[in-house]
Every structure is written in C-alpha cells, then in structure tokens.
C-alpha cells in the first residue's frame, strides 16, 4: 500500500509533463551588480511541474552530487529532486498527522538543516517546528509560546551557534486568522535558543513569512506577506540576541500592480546579497536594500535556495520547481 501511494503521488507530481515548459520568464537587470549573478540572456529552467503549491526548498549535499527537498503544502508531502533521478516522494505526511480534514494547506512549509545536518521543518497542521532524527522519527522542537499553541510555523533558519529563528503567521490554520483554534492573537518572530529557551523577538509584523540571516549573523531579514504592507525588513541583532529597530529594505506594493504574489521565502548569498520571492519574481536586493534585478517567472513565487557551491538558485514557483544557473 505504501509503495502504491508513493507511485500515485509521484504520478500526480509529474502529471502534465507534456504541458510543462522547459523555461519560463525572464531576467530583469536593474543595476550593473545584477550581472554578477545573471544577465538578460540567462534562462529560468523548469525542472518539474504539476505540483499544487511548492515551498521550502533546501539543498542536501550527498555523495551523488546532492539533491533538493521541497514541500508541496496542500499535498502534505515533501518531494526530493536530483539530477540523476528526477522527482520522488520523500515524506508523507509532512506537516499534519491528524485523521480529519485540516484545511487547504496542512503540510510542511519551510525546510532547513540543523547544525547536525538533520532535516528541520515548519509544520502547518501539527503547528510545530520538528526535526527528523536519525533512526528515531520526528521530534518536536517547539509548538507553544507561554503555554499557547503556535499559529502555524512558516519559515526558519539556524545560526552557527544552533539558535533557531522562525516565523509564525496563521496561513496553515484552516480558517487562517479567523480560525477558532487559534490561541495567540499576534503573529510572532521567535528565537529558539540552543539551550531550549523560546524568546518572542517581535510581534510588530502583521504577517511575518520568509526569514534569513546575514552572513555575519548580525542582521535578521524577515519578509511580510501582508498585501497592505508587502515589505522586506532588516533587524539588527544585539549581543543579547534581541532585535534592534528594524528598517524597511524594499516595498513590493507597486510590483503587485503587475504581478501576483507577496514577499515570501528568501535566501542570502555568501556575499550578503538577498534573493527573496515576491510578486511574480525573485527580487535580488543588496544588504542596503537596493533592488539589483528580478528573476521574473510572471506567476506566484514562494521561495528559493542555493546549492552548496551557489552554482544554481533553485526556485519554488507555484506548481513548478525551477532553477537558474549563476555566473
């Protein structure tokens, strides 16, 4: 039965292959610095299609050249992609283990690796951040703040000391912000210390979503997927681990007139450049907030990540998995 289910899901994930384009979109160069990474001739390659809503890509180095894991939230699944094997089902269920219906987005969202290189995931339906232990199944890292259940953890990142930063909007709740199961009346950005201490860093953001750290770990970047204020924020991190006064890096309000979507997941290159998903594209921003260019798919874009060598940027874009070769 498990093998049959895996084959069925894989068939669903790759359905419509004949209709899946080989490339989509275009690269928009807005500043000379953009051509360090990609230029107008660079293609956005479609690796696979037929998914429902892809999210949370994370690159896993291995002896076979590496592979990518990514969530399909509505299917409550994590898929695996590699150059040699294509798309395979990796995990189901991925974010909801209940037995009754739990809305349209029950599965895992953001994925990352902890300092021990174990898969760590934000789970919508089970309303927790968990880690996949070696040989021991999943273990809950955090699911409550001051005794109240989290909304639906969305995205996450670790620093080099093992401290975990994550966001907690209501998108995974069946009725979202109005869900009667909701126990917290705000959407928080949190830090789970390596010692297990959970700290609310800020609740000033109405819909915190994607999250990332600068290479020196002195700045926390948070995307806000609120259509009234679709922004990317930068917060200085103090020596005590608390956040200082944040500043807006970029506002996507104007871009929403042309393309669907909102600021969502992001990744930061080793040189500090920010690659963040937003309306219709990946927005390439300098650490100071200068918009260098856009990797435009034209549709909704959820997240992105680099491989270990930063040779490719992998993009989860609506029902597609894409990549762009970096210079």
Coordinates of C-alpha atoms in Angstrom, one line a residue:
X1 CA 0.0 0.0 0.0
X2 CA 2.8 2.4 0.9
X3 CA 4.5 1.7 -2.4
X4 CA 1.3 2.2 -4.3
X5 CA 0.7 5.5 -2.6
X6 CA 4.2 6.7 -3.3
X7 CA 3.8 5.9 -7.0
X8 CA 0.4 7.6 -7.1
X9 CA 1.7 10.8 -5.6
X10 CA 4.7 10.8 -7.8
X11 CA 2.4 10.4 -10.8
X12 CA 0.4 13.4 -9.6
X13 CA 3.5 15.4 -9.1
X14 CA 4.7 14.8 -12.6
X15 CA 1.3 14.8 -14.3
X16 CA 1.0 17.1 -17.3
X17 CA 4.7 16.7 -18.2
X18 CA 3.8 17.3 -21.8
X19 CA 2.4 20.7 -20.8
X20 CA 5.4 21.7 -18.6
X21 CA 7.5 24.3 -20.4
X22 CA 11.3 23.9 -20.4
X23 CA 11.9 27.5 -19.5
X24 CA 9.7 30.4 -18.2
X25 CA 10.0 34.1 -17.6
X26 CA 13.0 36.4 -18.0
X27 CA 15.8 38.1 -16.1
X28 CA 15.4 41.8 -15.5
X29 CA 18.7 43.7 -14.9
X30 CA 18.1 46.9 -12.9
X31 CA 21.7 47.6 -11.8
X32 CA 25.2 46.5 -13.0
X33 CA 25.7 44.4 -9.9
X34 CA 22.9 42.0 -11.1
X35 CA 25.1 40.8 -13.9
X36 CA 27.4 39.4 -11.4
X37 CA 24.8 36.7 -10.9
X38 CA 22.7 36.5 -14.0
X39 CA 22.0 38.6 -17.1
X40 CA 19.2 39.1 -19.6
X41 CA 20.2 36.0 -21.6
X42 CA 20.1 33.7 -18.5
X43 CA 17.3 31.1 -18.7
X44 CA 14.9 30.1 -15.9
X45 CA 14.9 26.3 -16.3
X46 CA 11.8 24.4 -15.3
X47 CA 12.9 21.1 -13.6
X48 CA 9.4 19.7 -12.9
X49 CA 5.8 20.7 -12.9
X50 CA 2.3 19.5 -11.9
X51 CA 2.6 20.2 -8.2
X52 CA -0.1 22.1 -6.2
X53 CA 1.9 24.7 -4.2
X54 CA 5.7 24.2 -3.8
X55 CA 7.6 25.7 -0.9
X56 CA 10.6 25.4 1.5
X57 CA 13.4 24.2 -0.8
X58 CA 16.6 23.0 1.0
X59 CA 19.7 21.7 -0.7
X60 CA 21.2 18.4 0.7
X61 CA 24.8 17.6 -0.1
X62 CA 25.5 13.9 -0.7
X63 CA 27.9 11.6 -2.4
X64 CA 25.8 11.6 -5.6
X65 CA 26.1 15.3 -6.3
X66 CA 23.4 16.5 -3.9
X67 CA 19.7 16.7 -4.0
X68 CA 16.9 19.1 -3.2
X69 CA 14.0 18.6 -0.8
X70 CA 10.9 20.8 -1.1
X71 CA 7.4 20.9 0.3
X72 CA 4.1 20.6 -1.5
X73 CA 1.9 22.1 1.2
X74 CA -1.6 21.1 0.1
X75 CA -0.5 17.5 -0.6
X76 CA 1.0 17.3 2.9
X77 CA 4.2 16.0 1.3
X78 CA 7.9 16.6 0.8
X79 CA 9.4 15.7 -2.5
X80 CA 13.0 15.0 -3.5
X81 CA 14.7 16.1 -6.7
X82 CA 18.1 15.1 -8.0
X83 CA 19.7 15.5 -11.4
X84 CA 20.0 11.7 -11.8
X85 CA 16.6 10.6 -10.5
X86 CA 14.3 13.5 -11.1
X87 CA 11.3 13.9 -8.7
X88 CA 10.5 11.3 -6.0
X89 CA 8.2 11.3 -3.0
X90 CA 10.3 11.8 0.2
X91 CA 7.8 12.1 3.0
X92 CA 4.1 11.9 3.5
X93 CA 2.6 13.1 5.8
X94 CA 4.9 16.0 6.2
X95 CA 3.1 18.5 8.4
X96 CA -0.2 17.1 9.5
X97 CA -0.7 13.7 11.2
X98 CA -4.3 14.0 12.2
X99 CA -7.1 11.9 10.8
X100 CA -9.7 14.6 9.9
X101 CA -9.7 17.3 7.3
X102 CA -7.4 20.2 8.2
X103 CA -7.8 22.9 5.5
X104 CA -6.1 23.5 2.2
X105 CA -2.5 23.9 3.5
X106 CA -1.8 21.2 6.1
X107 CA 1.7 20.1 5.1
X108 CA 5.2 21.3 5.9
X109 CA 6.3 24.7 4.7
X110 CA 9.9 25.9 5.4
X111 CA 12.7 23.3 5.5
X112 CA 16.3 23.7 6.6
X113 CA 19.1 21.7 8.2
X114 CA 20.1 22.0 11.8
X115 CA 23.8 22.1 12.9
X116 CA 23.9 18.3 12.8
X117 CA 22.6 18.4 9.2
X118 CA 19.2 16.9 10.2
X119 CA 16.1 18.0 8.3
X120 CA 14.2 20.5 10.4
X121 CA 10.7 21.7 9.2
X122 CA 7.9 24.0 9.9
X123 CA 4.6 22.0 10.1
X124 CA 1.3 23.8 9.4
X125 CA -1.2 21.2 10.5
X126 CA 0.7 20.0 13.6
X127 CA 1.6 23.6 14.4
X128 CA 5.1 23.0 15.4
X129 CA 8.8 23.0 14.4
X130 CA 10.2 19.5 14.3
X131 CA 13.4 17.7 13.5
X132 CA 13.8 14.4 11.7
X133 CA 16.1 12.4 13.9
X134 CA 18.3 9.7 12.6
X135 CA 16.6 6.4 13.1
X136 CA 14.1 7.8 15.5
X137 CA 11.4 9.6 13.6
X138 CA 10.4 13.2 14.3
X139 CA 11.0 15.1 17.5
X140 CA 9.1 18.4 18.3
X141 CA 11.4 21.3 18.9
X142 CA 8.7 23.9 19.7
X143 CA 4.9 24.0 19.5
X144 CA 3.9 26.5 22.2
X145 CA 4.6 30.0 23.4
X146 CA 3.8 30.7 27.1
X147 CA 1.5 27.6 27.1
X148 CA -0.4 28.6 24.0
X149 CA -0.2 26.7 20.7
X150 CA 1.7 28.4 17.9
X151 CA -0.4 29.5 14.8
X152 CA 1.4 27.6 12.0
X153 CA 5.2 28.0 11.8
X154 CA 6.1 29.1 8.3
X155 CA 9.9 29.5 7.7
X156 CA 13.1 29.0 9.7
X157 CA 16.8 29.4 9.8
X158 CA 19.6 28.4 12.2
X159 CA 22.7 30.5 13.1
X160 CA 26.1 28.9 13.6
X161 CA 25.6 28.6 17.3
X162 CA 22.4 26.4 16.9
X163 CA 19.9 29.1 17.7
X164 CA 16.7 28.8 15.6
X165 CA 14.8 31.7 14.2
X166 CA 11.3 31.2 12.8
X167 CA 8.1 33.0 11.8
X168 CA 4.5 32.1 12.9
X169 CA 1.7 33.6 10.7
X170 CA -1.7 31.9 10.6
X171 CA -1.6 30.6 7.0
X172 CA -1.7 26.9 7.9
X173 CA -4.8 27.2 10.1
X174 CA -7.9 26.1 8.1
X175 CA -9.6 29.4 8.6
X176 CA -6.4 31.4 8.9
X177 CA -6.5 34.4 11.1
X178 CA -10.2 33.8 12.0
X179 CA -9.8 30.2 12.9
X180 CA -11.4 29.3 16.3
X181 CA -8.5 27.0 17.1
X182 CA -6.1 30.0 17.1
X183 CA -4.7 30.7 20.6
X184 CA -2.3 33.6 20.0
X185 CA -3.7 36.9 18.9
X186 CA -0.5 38.0 17.1
X187 CA 2.0 36.7 14.5
X188 CA 5.4 36.4 16.1
X189 CA 9.0 36.1 15.0
X190 CA 10.8 33.8 17.5
X191 CA 14.2 32.7 18.6
X192 CA 14.6 29.2 20.0
X193 CA 17.9 29.2 21.7
X194 CA 20.3 26.3 21.5
X195 CA 19.6 25.9 25.3
X196 CA 15.8 25.4 24.5
X197 CA 14.7 28.9 25.6
X198 CA 12.0 30.4 23.4
X199 CA 12.0 34.2 23.0
X200 CA 9.5 36.3 21.2
X201 CA 11.7 38.7 19.2
X202 CA 8.9 40.8 17.7
X203 CA 5.2 40.8 17.1
X204 CA 5.1 44.1 15.2
X205 CA 4.9 42.4 11.8
X206 CA 1.3 41.5 10.8
X207 CA 2.2 38.6 8.6
X208 CA 5.9 37.5 9.0
X209 CA 6.8 35.0 6.5
X210 CA 10.3 34.3 5.0
X211 CA 13.3 34.6 7.3
X212 CA 17.1 34.6 6.8
X213 CA 20.3 35.8 8.4
X214 CA 23.1 37.9 7.0
X215 CA 26.4 36.0 6.6
X216 CA 27.9 37.7 9.7
X217 CA 24.7 36.8 11.6
X218 CA 24.3 40.4 12.8
X219 CA 21.1 41.1 10.8
X220 CA 17.8 39.2 10.6
X221 CA 15.8 39.6 7.5
X222 CA 12.0 39.0 7.6
X223 CA 9.6 39.2 4.7
X224 CA 6.0 40.3 5.4
X225 CA 3.2 38.9 3.2
X226 CA 0.6 41.4 4.1
X227 CA -1.0 42.9 0.9
X228 CA -1.4 46.2 2.8
X229 CA 2.3 46.4 3.6
X230 CA 4.3 43.9 1.5
X231 CA 7.8 44.5 2.6
X232 CA 11.2 43.0 3.5
X233 CA 12.6 44.1 6.8
X234 CA 16.1 44.1 8.3
X235 CA 16.6 43.9 12.1
X236 CA 19.9 44.3 13.8
X237 CA 20.7 41.5 16.3
X238 CA 22.2 42.7 19.6
X239 CA 24.8 40.9 21.6
X240 CA 22.0 39.8 23.9
X241 CA 20.1 38.2 21.0
X242 CA 17.3 40.8 21.0
X243 CA 16.4 42.7 17.9
X244 CA 17.0 46.4 17.4
X245 CA 14.9 48.9 15.5
X246 CA 14.1 47.4 12.1
X247 CA 14.1 49.2 8.8
X248 CA 12.3 48.5 5.5
X249 CA 14.6 47.2 2.8
X250 CA 12.1 47.1 0.0
X251 CA 8.4 47.6 -0.6
X252 CA 6.6 45.5 -3.2
X253 CA 3.4 47.5 -3.3
X254 CA 4.0 48.8 -6.8
X255 CA 5.0 45.5 -8.1
X256 CA 1.7 44.0 -7.0
X257 CA 0.0 46.0 -9.7
X258 CA 1.8 43.9 -12.4
X259 CA 2.3 40.5 -10.8
X260 CA 0.6 38.1 -8.4
X261 CA 2.1 37.2 -5.1
X262 CA 3.6 38.8 -2.0
X263 CA 7.0 38.8 -0.3
X264 CA 7.6 35.2 0.9
X265 CA 10.7 33.0 1.4
X266 CA 14.2 34.1 0.8
X267 CA 17.9 33.1 0.9
X268 CA 21.1 35.0 1.3
X269 CA 24.2 34.5 -0.8
X270 CA 27.5 34.2 0.9
X271 CA 28.4 37.7 -0.3
X272 CA 25.3 39.1 1.5
X273 CA 23.0 39.6 -1.4
X274 CA 19.4 38.8 -0.7
X275 CA 17.3 36.7 -3.0
X276 CA 13.7 37.0 -1.9
X277 CA 10.5 35.8 -3.5
X278 CA 7.9 38.4 -4.2
X279 CA 5.2 39.4 -6.7
X280 CA 5.9 37.4 -9.9
X281 CA 9.7 37.1 -9.3
X282 CA 12.7 36.6 -7.1
X283 CA 13.9 40.0 -6.0
X284 CA 17.6 40.5 -5.8
X285 CA 18.5 43.1 -3.1
X286 CA 21.7 44.4 -1.8
X287 CA 22.2 44.4 2.0
X288 CA 21.3 48.1 1.9
X289 CA 18.0 47.4 0.1
X290 CA 19.0 48.4 -3.4
X291 CA 16.9 46.4 -6.0
X292 CA 19.5 45.0 -8.4
X293 CA 17.2 43.0 -10.6
X294 CA 14.4 40.4 -10.7
X295 CA 14.2 36.8 -11.8
X296 CA 10.7 37.1 -13.3
X297 CA 8.5 34.0 -13.6
X298 CA 5.4 36.0 -14.1
X299 CA 3.4 33.9 -11.6
X300 CA 3.4 33.4 -7.9
X301 CA 6.8 32.6 -6.4
X302 CA 7.2 31.1 -2.9
X303 CA 10.8 30.5 -2.1
X304 CA 14.4 29.8 -3.2
X305 CA 17.7 28.4 -2.1
X306 CA 21.2 27.8 -3.4
X307 CA 23.1 24.6 -3.8
X308 CA 26.3 24.2 -1.7
X309 CA 28.5 25.8 -4.3
X310 CA 26.0 28.5 -5.2
X311 CA 26.2 27.4 -8.8
X312 CA 22.4 27.2 -9.1
X313 CA 19.5 29.1 -7.5
X314 CA 16.6 26.7 -7.0
X315 CA 13.1 28.3 -7.0
X316 CA 9.7 27.0 -5.9
X317 CA 7.2 28.8 -8.1
X318 CA 3.6 27.9 -7.7
X319 CA 3.3 24.5 -9.4
X320 CA 6.8 24.4 -10.7
X321 CA 10.3 23.6 -9.5
X322 CA 12.8 25.8 -11.3
X323 CA 16.5 26.8 -11.3
X324 CA 18.7 29.5 -12.6
X325 CA 22.4 28.9 -13.3
X326 CA 24.5 31.6 -11.6
X327 CA 27.6 33.1 -13.2

